[in-house]
Amino acid sequence: MKTVNDFNFSGQKALIRVDFNVPLDDKFNVTDDTRIRAALPTINKILKDGGAVVLMSHLGRPKEGPTDKYSLKHVVNHLSKLLNKPVKFASDCIGDVAANASKELMAGEVLLLENLRFYKEEEKGDEAFADKLAKNGTFYVNDAFGTAHRAHASTAVIAKFFPQNKCFGFVMSGELESVDKVLNKSEKPFTAIMGGAKVSDKILILEQLINKADNIIIGGGMAFTFVKAQGGQIGKSLVEEDKLQTALNILEDAKKKGINIYIPVDAVVADNFANDANKQTMDIKSIPNGWMGLDIGPKTEKMYADVIANSKTILWNGPMGVFEMSSFEHGTKSVADAIVVATKNGAFSLIGGGDSVAAINKYELGEEVSYVSTGGGALLEYIESGSLPGVDAIVK
Ligand code: AMP
């Protein structure tokens, strides 16, 4: 895997695809700069070598071409402060405006191009558009893991215009190394913890993990489809009736392959989907009508903590319950705590996919696990298919 560390950028104009799709408030201040900060090491390495940096990104989902609300000009000052140097801005990402700005750029300078998605050609992966973008640099660096699962012009197609001069930035290489550690170089036992709302969203991933993991822990809304498939009574808990057979197939497949699948044994149930609903803890297989399971119960917490404690590699995707409500967050918090303990004892832990990242951040435990992925969709797709357009474009 070629990264920016494998090259000297002296005299180069590095065109870096970054993910500056950051939230802005109504005065266009950046309210969470995690993604911008993540790109700084790559930018600084290239500047330190004596290169110039041309940054390109998308911001939001503009539908009708250029829209002030989605202009990347709103990010310039913030980036400038973080880099501690002025950042130039081109009000277009292709054409004369961009070409002139990138041509004039000197070693040590940084230029940010306007939102790529002001052109519909970006998301279509249009080759002519990618060619125009490519004119802005002499070297292509992809550091946008969050969009690596999209075959867009700037994330994949553009790479063909830099047959030799292309590589990953540190965000990309960090993500790929950590997922590789989990999927291909895992120290055993490897435990995958899968939660969240629906089985249907996780089937492909479960099918992959059955070939890799030693233990699969199931929680969240998706657990109830497994419980019902095995003949349990789940009241009005979340269920996907059309996935009952799929759940049984997964259990059967795991058994054949000698993989342990753990399903919750007890649940915190409520009479309503609300934080102040009446609640009680009970056996997960006998939830009465009118009640729904919204979290795993204490026996399950203990069982899961024991499995996690004995693991050397851990992947966590999806909460154990409705962790957004304080009444039903205990199970998710207990899993997060167990992962932190296992990590302290030497396990490698990767947290990835939207809501488990939200959960680990809610409990401020991001620093206490091995790696928190920045790209939910990209990570899940990588696990499912073993490749991503943005990765293949650099590697091939
Ligand atoms: P996902 O995006 O598939 O990871 O699902 C995350 C969502 O699943 C969160 O918003 C949780 O509140 C929700 N969730 C977790 N457990 C349950 C449950 N037992 N019943 C309903 N929703 C749940």
mmCIF file of N, CA and C and ligand atoms in Angstrom, residues 195-198 201-202 220-221 224 238 273 293-295 318-324 355, ligand 1:
data_model
loop_
_atom_site.group_PDB
_atom_site.id
_atom_site.type_symbol
_atom_site.label_atom_id
_atom_site.label_comp_id
_atom_site.label_asym_id
_atom_site.label_seq_id
_atom_site.Cartn_x
_atom_site.Cartn_y
_atom_site.Cartn_z
ATOM 1 N N GLY A 195 -24.959 -4.842 16.295
ATOM 2 C CA GLY A 195 -26.225 -4.390 16.858
ATOM 3 C C GLY A 195 -26.937 -3.519 15.853
ATOM 4 N N GLY A 196 -27.788 -2.634 16.366
ATOM 5 C CA GLY A 196 -28.519 -1.740 15.470
ATOM 6 C C GLY A 196 -29.913 -2.238 15.202
ATOM 7 N N ALA A 197 -30.575 -1.552 14.298
ATOM 8 C CA ALA A 197 -32.005 -1.760 14.147
ATOM 9 C C ALA A 197 -32.364 -3.046 13.402
ATOM 10 N N LYS A 198 -31.775 -3.239 12.240
ATOM 11 C CA LYS A 198 -32.341 -4.257 11.353
ATOM 12 C C LYS A 198 -31.359 -5.346 10.932
ATOM 13 N N ASP A 201 -30.087 -4.877 7.170
ATOM 14 C CA ASP A 201 -28.917 -4.030 6.888
ATOM 15 C C ASP A 201 -27.604 -4.769 7.113
ATOM 16 N N LYS A 202 -27.659 -5.852 7.892
ATOM 17 C CA LYS A 202 -26.399 -6.463 8.354
ATOM 18 C C LYS A 202 -26.160 -7.861 7.805
ATOM 19 N N GLY A 220 -29.306 -5.195 20.010
ATOM 20 C CA GLY A 220 -30.118 -4.188 19.325
ATOM 21 C C GLY A 220 -31.419 -4.764 18.800
ATOM 22 N N GLY A 221 -32.089 -3.971 17.982
ATOM 23 C CA GLY A 221 -33.381 -4.389 17.435
ATOM 24 C C GLY A 221 -33.272 -5.673 16.629
ATOM 25 N N PHE A 224 -34.170 -9.374 17.944
ATOM 26 C CA PHE A 224 -35.515 -9.938 18.131
ATOM 27 C C PHE A 224 -35.956 -10.812 16.958
ATOM 28 N N LEU A 238 -39.260 -4.826 17.748
ATOM 29 C CA LEU A 238 -38.909 -4.709 16.330
ATOM 30 C C LEU A 238 -38.654 -6.106 15.752
ATOM 31 N N PHE A 273 -42.455 3.275 23.139
ATOM 32 C CA PHE A 273 -41.135 3.667 22.642
ATOM 33 C C PHE A 273 -40.832 5.074 23.144
ATOM 34 N N GLY A 293 -38.889 -4.914 23.485
ATOM 35 C CA GLY A 293 -37.525 -4.925 24.030
ATOM 36 C C GLY A 293 -36.725 -3.762 23.460
ATOM 37 N N LEU A 294 -36.156 -2.953 24.360
ATOM 38 C CA LEU A 294 -35.400 -1.789 23.886
ATOM 39 C C LEU A 294 -33.942 -1.797 24.336
ATOM 40 N N ASP A 295 -33.567 -2.824 25.108
ATOM 41 C CA ASP A 295 -32.146 -2.933 25.499
ATOM 42 C C ASP A 295 -31.881 -4.375 25.913
ATOM 43 N N GLY A 318 -22.867 -1.115 15.738
ATOM 44 C CA GLY A 318 -24.292 -1.050 16.076
ATOM 45 C C GLY A 318 -24.568 -1.167 17.565
ATOM 46 N N PRO A 319 -25.440 -0.296 18.089
ATOM 47 C CA PRO A 319 -25.732 -0.287 19.529
ATOM 48 C C PRO A 319 -26.554 -1.505 19.981
ATOM 49 N N MET A 320 -26.511 -1.788 21.279
ATOM 50 C CA MET A 320 -27.217 -2.938 21.852
ATOM 51 C C MET A 320 -28.688 -2.637 22.142
ATOM 52 N N GLY A 321 -29.021 -1.354 22.139
ATOM 53 C CA GLY A 321 -30.401 -0.948 22.418
ATOM 54 C C GLY A 321 -30.605 0.479 21.958
ATOM 55 N N VAL A 322 -31.708 1.068 22.397
ATOM 56 C CA VAL A 322 -32.010 2.447 21.992
ATOM 57 C C VAL A 322 -31.191 3.377 22.892
ATOM 58 N N PHE A 323 -29.903 3.454 22.580
ATOM 59 C CA PHE A 323 -28.953 4.133 23.481
ATOM 60 C C PHE A 323 -29.170 5.647 23.500
ATOM 61 N N GLU A 324 -29.939 6.159 22.528
ATOM 62 C CA GLU A 324 -30.224 7.604 22.525
ATOM 63 C C GLU A 324 -31.093 7.981 23.733
ATOM 64 N N ASP A 355 -23.772 4.366 14.274
ATOM 65 C CA ASP A 355 -24.273 4.541 15.629
ATOM 66 C C ASP A 355 -23.367 3.998 16.726
HETATM 67 P P1 AMP B 1 -28.198 0.948 12.876
HETATM 68 O O1 AMP B 1 -28.125 2.255 12.138
HETATM 69 O O2 AMP B 1 -28.743 -0.176 12.073
HETATM 70 O O3 AMP B 1 -26.898 0.621 13.552
HETATM 71 O O4 AMP B 1 -29.292 1.156 14.008
HETATM 72 C C1 AMP B 1 -29.132 2.048 15.061
HETATM 73 C C2 AMP B 1 -30.451 2.352 15.661
HETATM 74 O O5 AMP B 1 -31.037 1.165 16.148
HETATM 75 C C3 AMP B 1 -30.355 3.302 16.833
HETATM 76 O O6 AMP B 1 -31.014 4.497 16.511
HETATM 77 C C4 AMP B 1 -31.055 2.553 17.958
HETATM 78 O O7 AMP B 1 -31.917 3.364 18.722
HETATM 79 C C5 AMP B 1 -31.872 1.507 17.221
HETATM 80 N N1 AMP B 1 -32.153 0.360 18.077
HETATM 81 C C6 AMP B 1 -31.281 -0.356 18.797
HETATM 82 N N2 AMP B 1 -31.914 -1.306 19.514
HETATM 83 C C7 AMP B 1 -33.220 -1.179 19.234
HETATM 84 C C8 AMP B 1 -34.378 -1.864 19.680
HETATM 85 N N3 AMP B 1 -34.297 -2.879 20.559
HETATM 86 N N4 AMP B 1 -35.582 -1.469 19.192
HETATM 87 C C9 AMP B 1 -35.647 -0.454 18.315
HETATM 88 N N5 AMP B 1 -34.592 0.240 17.854
HETATM 89 C C10 AMP B 1 -33.388 -0.120 18.309
#
